[in-house]
Short mmCIF file of C-alpha atoms in Angstrom, two decimals:
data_model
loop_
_atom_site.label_atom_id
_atom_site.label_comp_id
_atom_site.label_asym_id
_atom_site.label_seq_id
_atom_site.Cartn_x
_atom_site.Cartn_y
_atom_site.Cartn_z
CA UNK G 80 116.56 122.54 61.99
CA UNK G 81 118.65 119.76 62.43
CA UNK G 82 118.44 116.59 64.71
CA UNK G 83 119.54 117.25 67.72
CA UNK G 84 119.25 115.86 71.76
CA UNK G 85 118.47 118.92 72.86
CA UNK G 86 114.66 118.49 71.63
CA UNK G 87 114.47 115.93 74.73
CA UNK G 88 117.84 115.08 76.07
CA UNK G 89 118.27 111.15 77.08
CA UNK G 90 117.90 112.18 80.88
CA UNK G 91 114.92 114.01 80.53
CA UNK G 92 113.26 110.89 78.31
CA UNK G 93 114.57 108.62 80.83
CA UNK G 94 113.08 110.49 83.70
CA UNK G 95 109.89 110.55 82.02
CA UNK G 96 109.84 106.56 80.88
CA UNK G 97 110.69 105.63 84.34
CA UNK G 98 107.90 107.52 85.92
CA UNK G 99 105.37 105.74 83.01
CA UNK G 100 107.18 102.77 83.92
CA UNK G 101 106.64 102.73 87.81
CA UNK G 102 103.20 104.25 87.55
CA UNK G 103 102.51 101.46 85.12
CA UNK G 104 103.88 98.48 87.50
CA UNK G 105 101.81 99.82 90.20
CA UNK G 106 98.68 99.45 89.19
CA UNK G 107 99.04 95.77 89.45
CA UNK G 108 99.44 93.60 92.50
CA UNK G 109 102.59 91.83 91.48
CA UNK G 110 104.15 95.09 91.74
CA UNK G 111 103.81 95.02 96.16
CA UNK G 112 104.51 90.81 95.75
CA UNK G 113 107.70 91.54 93.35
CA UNK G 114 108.91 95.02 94.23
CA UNK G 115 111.34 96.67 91.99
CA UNK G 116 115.18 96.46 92.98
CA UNK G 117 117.52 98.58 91.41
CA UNK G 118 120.78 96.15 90.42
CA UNK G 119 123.91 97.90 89.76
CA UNK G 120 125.14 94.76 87.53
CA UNK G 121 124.11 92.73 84.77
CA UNK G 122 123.94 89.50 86.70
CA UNK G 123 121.25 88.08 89.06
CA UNK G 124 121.73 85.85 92.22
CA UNK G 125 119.56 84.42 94.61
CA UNK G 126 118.97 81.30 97.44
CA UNK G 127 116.90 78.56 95.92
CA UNK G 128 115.55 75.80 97.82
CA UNK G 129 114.60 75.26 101.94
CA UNK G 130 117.50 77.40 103.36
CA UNK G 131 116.67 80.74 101.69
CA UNK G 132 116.74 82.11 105.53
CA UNK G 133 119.80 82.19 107.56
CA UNK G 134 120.42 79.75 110.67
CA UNK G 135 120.20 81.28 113.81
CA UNK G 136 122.88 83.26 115.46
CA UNK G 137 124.62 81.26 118.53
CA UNK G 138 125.17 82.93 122.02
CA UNK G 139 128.86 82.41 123.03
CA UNK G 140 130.79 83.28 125.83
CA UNK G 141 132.84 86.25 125.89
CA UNK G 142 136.20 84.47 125.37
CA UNK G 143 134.69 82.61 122.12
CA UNK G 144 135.23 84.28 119.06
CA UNK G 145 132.16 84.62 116.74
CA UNK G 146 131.24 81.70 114.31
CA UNK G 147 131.38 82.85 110.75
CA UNK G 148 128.06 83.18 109.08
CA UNK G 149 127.07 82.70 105.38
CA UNK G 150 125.68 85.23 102.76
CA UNK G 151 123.03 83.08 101.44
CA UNK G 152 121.71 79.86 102.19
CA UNK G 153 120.45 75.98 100.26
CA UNK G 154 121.65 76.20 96.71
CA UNK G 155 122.71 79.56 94.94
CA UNK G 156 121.32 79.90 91.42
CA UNK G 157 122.80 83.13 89.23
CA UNK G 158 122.80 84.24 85.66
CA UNK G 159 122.66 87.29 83.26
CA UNK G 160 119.74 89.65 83.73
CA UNK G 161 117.70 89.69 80.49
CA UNK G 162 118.00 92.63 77.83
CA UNK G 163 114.55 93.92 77.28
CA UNK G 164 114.12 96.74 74.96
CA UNK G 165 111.91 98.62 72.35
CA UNK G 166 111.96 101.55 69.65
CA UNK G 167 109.41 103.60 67.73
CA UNK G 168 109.66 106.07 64.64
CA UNK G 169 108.10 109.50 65.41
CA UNK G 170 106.50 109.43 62.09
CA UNK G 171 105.22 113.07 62.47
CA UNK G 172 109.16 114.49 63.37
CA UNK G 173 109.59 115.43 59.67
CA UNK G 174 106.72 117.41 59.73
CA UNK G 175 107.18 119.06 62.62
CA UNK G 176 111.03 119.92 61.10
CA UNK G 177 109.26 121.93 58.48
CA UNK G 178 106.80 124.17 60.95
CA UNK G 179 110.18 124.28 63.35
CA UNK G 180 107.99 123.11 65.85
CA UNK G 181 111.00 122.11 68.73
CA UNK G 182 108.53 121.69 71.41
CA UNK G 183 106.05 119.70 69.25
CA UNK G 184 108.98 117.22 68.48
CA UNK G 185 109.86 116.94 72.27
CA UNK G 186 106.22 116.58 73.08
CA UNK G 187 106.38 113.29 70.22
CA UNK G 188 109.51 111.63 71.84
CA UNK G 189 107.88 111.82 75.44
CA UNK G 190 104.92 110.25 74.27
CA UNK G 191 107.06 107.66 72.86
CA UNK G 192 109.11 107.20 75.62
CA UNK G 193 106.13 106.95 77.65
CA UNK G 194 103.99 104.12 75.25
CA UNK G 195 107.60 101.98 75.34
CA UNK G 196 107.81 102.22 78.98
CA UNK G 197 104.43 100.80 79.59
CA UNK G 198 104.80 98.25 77.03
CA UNK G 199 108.23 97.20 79.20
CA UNK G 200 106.13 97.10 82.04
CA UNK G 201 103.70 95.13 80.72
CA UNK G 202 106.37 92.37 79.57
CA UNK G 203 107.41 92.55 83.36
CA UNK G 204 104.13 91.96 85.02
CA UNK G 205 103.11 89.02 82.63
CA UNK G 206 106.55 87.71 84.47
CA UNK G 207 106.28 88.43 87.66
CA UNK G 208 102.83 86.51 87.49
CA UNK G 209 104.56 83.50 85.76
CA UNK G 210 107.02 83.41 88.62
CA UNK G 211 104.15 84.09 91.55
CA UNK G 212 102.11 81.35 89.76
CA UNK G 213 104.70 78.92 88.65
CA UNK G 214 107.71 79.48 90.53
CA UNK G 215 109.96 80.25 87.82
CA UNK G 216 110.18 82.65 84.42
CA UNK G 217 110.26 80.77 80.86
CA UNK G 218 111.46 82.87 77.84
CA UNK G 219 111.78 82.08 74.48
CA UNK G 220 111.58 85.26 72.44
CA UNK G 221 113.37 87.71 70.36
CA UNK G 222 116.54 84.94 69.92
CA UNK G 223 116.67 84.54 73.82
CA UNK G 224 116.03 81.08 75.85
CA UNK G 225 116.28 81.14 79.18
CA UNK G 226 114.11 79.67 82.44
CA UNK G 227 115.03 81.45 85.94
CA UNK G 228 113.63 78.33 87.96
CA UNK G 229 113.34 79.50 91.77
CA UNK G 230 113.10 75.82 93.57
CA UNK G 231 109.71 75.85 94.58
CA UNK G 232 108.98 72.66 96.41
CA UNK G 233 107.07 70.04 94.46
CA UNK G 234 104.80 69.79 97.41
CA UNK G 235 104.21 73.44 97.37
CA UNK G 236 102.34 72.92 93.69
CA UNK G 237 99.19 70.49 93.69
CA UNK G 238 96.18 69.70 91.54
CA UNK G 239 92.80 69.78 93.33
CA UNK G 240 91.65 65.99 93.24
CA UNK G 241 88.25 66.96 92.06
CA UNK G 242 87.67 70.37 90.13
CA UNK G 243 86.36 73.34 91.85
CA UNK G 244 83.81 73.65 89.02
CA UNK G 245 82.27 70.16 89.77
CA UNK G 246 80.81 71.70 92.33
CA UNK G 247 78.64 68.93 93.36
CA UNK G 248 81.70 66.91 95.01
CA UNK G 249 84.43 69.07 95.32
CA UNK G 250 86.10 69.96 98.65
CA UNK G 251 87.81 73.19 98.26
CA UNK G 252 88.22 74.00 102.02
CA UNK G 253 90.02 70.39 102.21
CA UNK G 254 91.85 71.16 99.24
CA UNK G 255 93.07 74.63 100.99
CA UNK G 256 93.86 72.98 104.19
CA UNK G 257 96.13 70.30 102.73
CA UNK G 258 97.95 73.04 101.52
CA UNK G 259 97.83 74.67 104.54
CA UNK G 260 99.63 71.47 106.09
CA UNK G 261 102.21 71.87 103.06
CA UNK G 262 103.06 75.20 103.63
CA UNK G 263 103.90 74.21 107.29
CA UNK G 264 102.69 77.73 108.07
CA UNK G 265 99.75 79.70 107.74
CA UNK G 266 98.41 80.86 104.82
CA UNK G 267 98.42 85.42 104.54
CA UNK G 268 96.05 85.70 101.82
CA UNK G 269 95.14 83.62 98.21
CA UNK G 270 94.60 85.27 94.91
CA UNK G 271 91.45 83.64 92.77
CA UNK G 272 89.89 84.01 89.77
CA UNK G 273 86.54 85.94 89.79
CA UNK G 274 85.38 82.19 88.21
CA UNK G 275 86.96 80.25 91.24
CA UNK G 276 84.93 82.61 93.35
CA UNK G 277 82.02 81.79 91.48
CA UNK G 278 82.24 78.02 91.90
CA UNK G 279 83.00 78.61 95.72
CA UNK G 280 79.81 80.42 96.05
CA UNK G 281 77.90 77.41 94.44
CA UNK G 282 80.09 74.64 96.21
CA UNK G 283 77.74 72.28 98.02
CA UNK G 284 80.32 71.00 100.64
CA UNK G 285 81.24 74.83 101.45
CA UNK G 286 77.40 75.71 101.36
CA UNK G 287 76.50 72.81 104.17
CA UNK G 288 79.36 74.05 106.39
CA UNK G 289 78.25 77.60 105.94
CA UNK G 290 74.54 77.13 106.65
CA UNK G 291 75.54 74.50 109.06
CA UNK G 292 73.30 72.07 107.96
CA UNK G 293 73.42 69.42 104.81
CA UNK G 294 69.76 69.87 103.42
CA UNK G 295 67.33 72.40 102.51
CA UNK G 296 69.92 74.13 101.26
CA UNK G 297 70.62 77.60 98.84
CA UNK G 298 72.09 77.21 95.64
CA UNK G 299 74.68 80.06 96.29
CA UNK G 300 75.87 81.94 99.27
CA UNK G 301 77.25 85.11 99.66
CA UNK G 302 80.86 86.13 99.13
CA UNK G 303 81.13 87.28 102.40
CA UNK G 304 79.89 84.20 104.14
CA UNK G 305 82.64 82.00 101.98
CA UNK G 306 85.49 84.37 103.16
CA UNK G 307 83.75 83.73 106.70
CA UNK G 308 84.13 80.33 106.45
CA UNK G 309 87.83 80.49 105.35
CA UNK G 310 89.02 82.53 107.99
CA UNK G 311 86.97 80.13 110.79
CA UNK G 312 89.00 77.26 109.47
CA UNK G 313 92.05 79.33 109.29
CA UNK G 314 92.70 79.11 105.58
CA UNK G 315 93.20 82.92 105.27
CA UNK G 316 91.83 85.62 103.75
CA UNK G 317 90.69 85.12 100.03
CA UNK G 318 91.15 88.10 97.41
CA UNK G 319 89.66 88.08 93.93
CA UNK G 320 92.00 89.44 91.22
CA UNK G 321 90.29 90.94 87.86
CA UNK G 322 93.66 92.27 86.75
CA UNK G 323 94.38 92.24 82.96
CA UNK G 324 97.52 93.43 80.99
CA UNK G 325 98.28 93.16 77.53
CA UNK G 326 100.47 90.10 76.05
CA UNK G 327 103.01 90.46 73.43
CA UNK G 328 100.40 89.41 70.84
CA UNK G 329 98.47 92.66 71.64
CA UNK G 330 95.49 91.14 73.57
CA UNK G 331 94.15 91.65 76.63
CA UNK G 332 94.76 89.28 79.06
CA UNK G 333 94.01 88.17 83.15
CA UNK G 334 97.60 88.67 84.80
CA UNK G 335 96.77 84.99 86.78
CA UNK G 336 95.23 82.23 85.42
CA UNK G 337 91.73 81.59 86.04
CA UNK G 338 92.09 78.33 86.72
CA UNK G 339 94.84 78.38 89.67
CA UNK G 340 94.94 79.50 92.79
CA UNK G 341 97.74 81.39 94.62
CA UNK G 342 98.43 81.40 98.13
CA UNK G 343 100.56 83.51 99.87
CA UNK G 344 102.47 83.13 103.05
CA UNK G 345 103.23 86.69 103.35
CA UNK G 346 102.53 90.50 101.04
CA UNK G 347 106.21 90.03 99.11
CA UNK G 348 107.81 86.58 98.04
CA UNK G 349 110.65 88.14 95.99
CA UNK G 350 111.83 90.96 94.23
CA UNK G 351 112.22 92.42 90.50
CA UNK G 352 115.48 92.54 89.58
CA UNK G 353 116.30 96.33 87.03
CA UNK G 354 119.86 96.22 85.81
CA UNK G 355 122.24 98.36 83.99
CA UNK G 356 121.58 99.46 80.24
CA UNK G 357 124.83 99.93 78.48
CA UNK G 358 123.17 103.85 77.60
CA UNK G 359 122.76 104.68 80.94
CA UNK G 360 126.74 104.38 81.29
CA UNK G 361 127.49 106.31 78.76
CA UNK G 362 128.61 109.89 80.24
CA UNK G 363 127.38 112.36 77.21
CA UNK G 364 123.90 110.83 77.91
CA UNK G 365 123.73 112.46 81.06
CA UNK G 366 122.34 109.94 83.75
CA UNK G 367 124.60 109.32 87.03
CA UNK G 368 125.79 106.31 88.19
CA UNK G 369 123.87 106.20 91.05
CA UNK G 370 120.59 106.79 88.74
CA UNK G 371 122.02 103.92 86.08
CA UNK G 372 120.01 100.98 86.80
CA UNK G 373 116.72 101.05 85.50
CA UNK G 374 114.81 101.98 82.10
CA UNK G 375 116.58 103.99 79.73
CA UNK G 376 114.97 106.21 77.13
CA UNK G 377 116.70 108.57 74.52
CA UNK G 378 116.37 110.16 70.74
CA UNK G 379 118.07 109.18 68.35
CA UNK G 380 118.75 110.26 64.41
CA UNK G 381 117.92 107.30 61.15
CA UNK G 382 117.55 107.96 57.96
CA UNK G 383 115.81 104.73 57.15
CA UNK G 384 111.83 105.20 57.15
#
């Protein structure tokens, strides 16, 4: 019995890696903050800077003609999307050659195609964090160097002038609200560390304005009476995140940092980006070119162990 495509043919693979793949994304909350995009090129473009957003229209009167408006705004950054990709021997296919078990060596590349997918997906979220977090994507892997910088605002990234864990002194709530005054806009929601929680809990400036009163105080309050005291000084709401993913090392990791704080103007700041895989175009593998940007997954024959 012979290799051949028909065990899993490159559309059905792909239609199964891209349901791992989506189903993997979305279990994390960069997935609704990044949302996948499908790209029908290999190149990236976007608005960097403080004119992402068009000017307003102008009214005119009916003799005027219209005034001719621009596709994007500030300074336009573009490059090459990123090749990401991965392969693994089905070590069991020979053996399942000599029971001519067909289905059991279809069942073995799905399962493949599936473990790669999520293993894509993980290399995505870890970043789509880095960009939420940092404002911009650094790699250096594989024989690739690049950094996708998206012109965050200097003022838009600050250090906390005394630690959240010194929680004798420090003044998160001012901390938030200088921020607040940076953003020029109000703040949707910030994602914190189940540690930053902590130390908000135990925060003696937070505790006097939450008991309103500066002695005979706890020495924690509630999580609910913190998020009270945000929202009453219009900070927004607070959300813990306990996500983990696994790194390219193979550990186990928290998808933000514990020690940083991310706030949000708004539930999506951007978009993920899924290109065109040179397989996809090819016509004997069977995907349309409608369906062609996105993961890719196929079989393939090699002799070498």
């Amino acid at each position: 019995m012979p290799f051949t495509k028909n065990f899993r043919t490159p559309a059905q693979l792909t239609a199964v890696a891209r349901a791992a793949f989506r189903a993997h994304l979305e279990k994390y909350s960069t997935a609704t903050l990044l949302p996948s995009q499908a790209n029908y090129t290999l190149d990236f473009q976007f608005g960097a800077g403080d004119d992402v957003l068009p000017a307003a229209a102008s009214f005119r009167s009916y003799s005027t003609e219209s005034e001719v408006g621009t596709l994007v705004g500030g300074e336009t950054r573009q490059g090459k999307l990123p090749p990401i990709s991965i392969r693994t021997h089905v070590d069991e296919e020979q053996q399942l050659f000599m029971y001519n078990n067909q289905e059991g060596i279809g069942a073995a590349f799905e399962k493949r195609a599936v473990r790669n997918a999520q293993a894509v997906g993980s290399r995505i979220v870890l970043a789509q964090a880095e960009a939420i977090q940092d404002g911009k994507v650094t790699i250096a892997e594989r024989n690739l160097v690049l950094e996708v910088n998206f012109a965050r605002k200097a003022a838009l990234t600050a250090t906390a002038g005394t630690p959240w864990s010194t929680v004798a002194t420090a003044t998160p709530l001012a901390d938030m609200e200088a921020m607040r005054n940076a953003l020029g806009k109000r703040i949707f929601k910030s994602i914190i560390s189940q540690q930053a929680a902590s130390y908000l809990q135990t925060n003696v400036d937070l505790i006097k304005i939450a008991m309103e009163r500066g002695t005979d105080l706890p020495s924690r309050i509630s999580w609910e009476r913190v998020q009270s005291v945000f929202r009453d000084y219009n900070v927004g709401e607070l959300e813990i995140n306990t996500e983990t993913v696994v790194n390219r090392s193979g550990v186990e990791v928290p998808v933000y940092a514990a020690d940083k704080v991310v706030l949000l103007t708004g539930s999506q700041v951007g978009t993920t980006e899924l290109g065109v895989t040179a397989e996809a175009l090819r016509a004997d593998n069977g995907i349309s070119q409608g369906e062609a940007p996105g993961l890719f997954s196929g079989a393939s024959e090699q002799d070498d162990p």
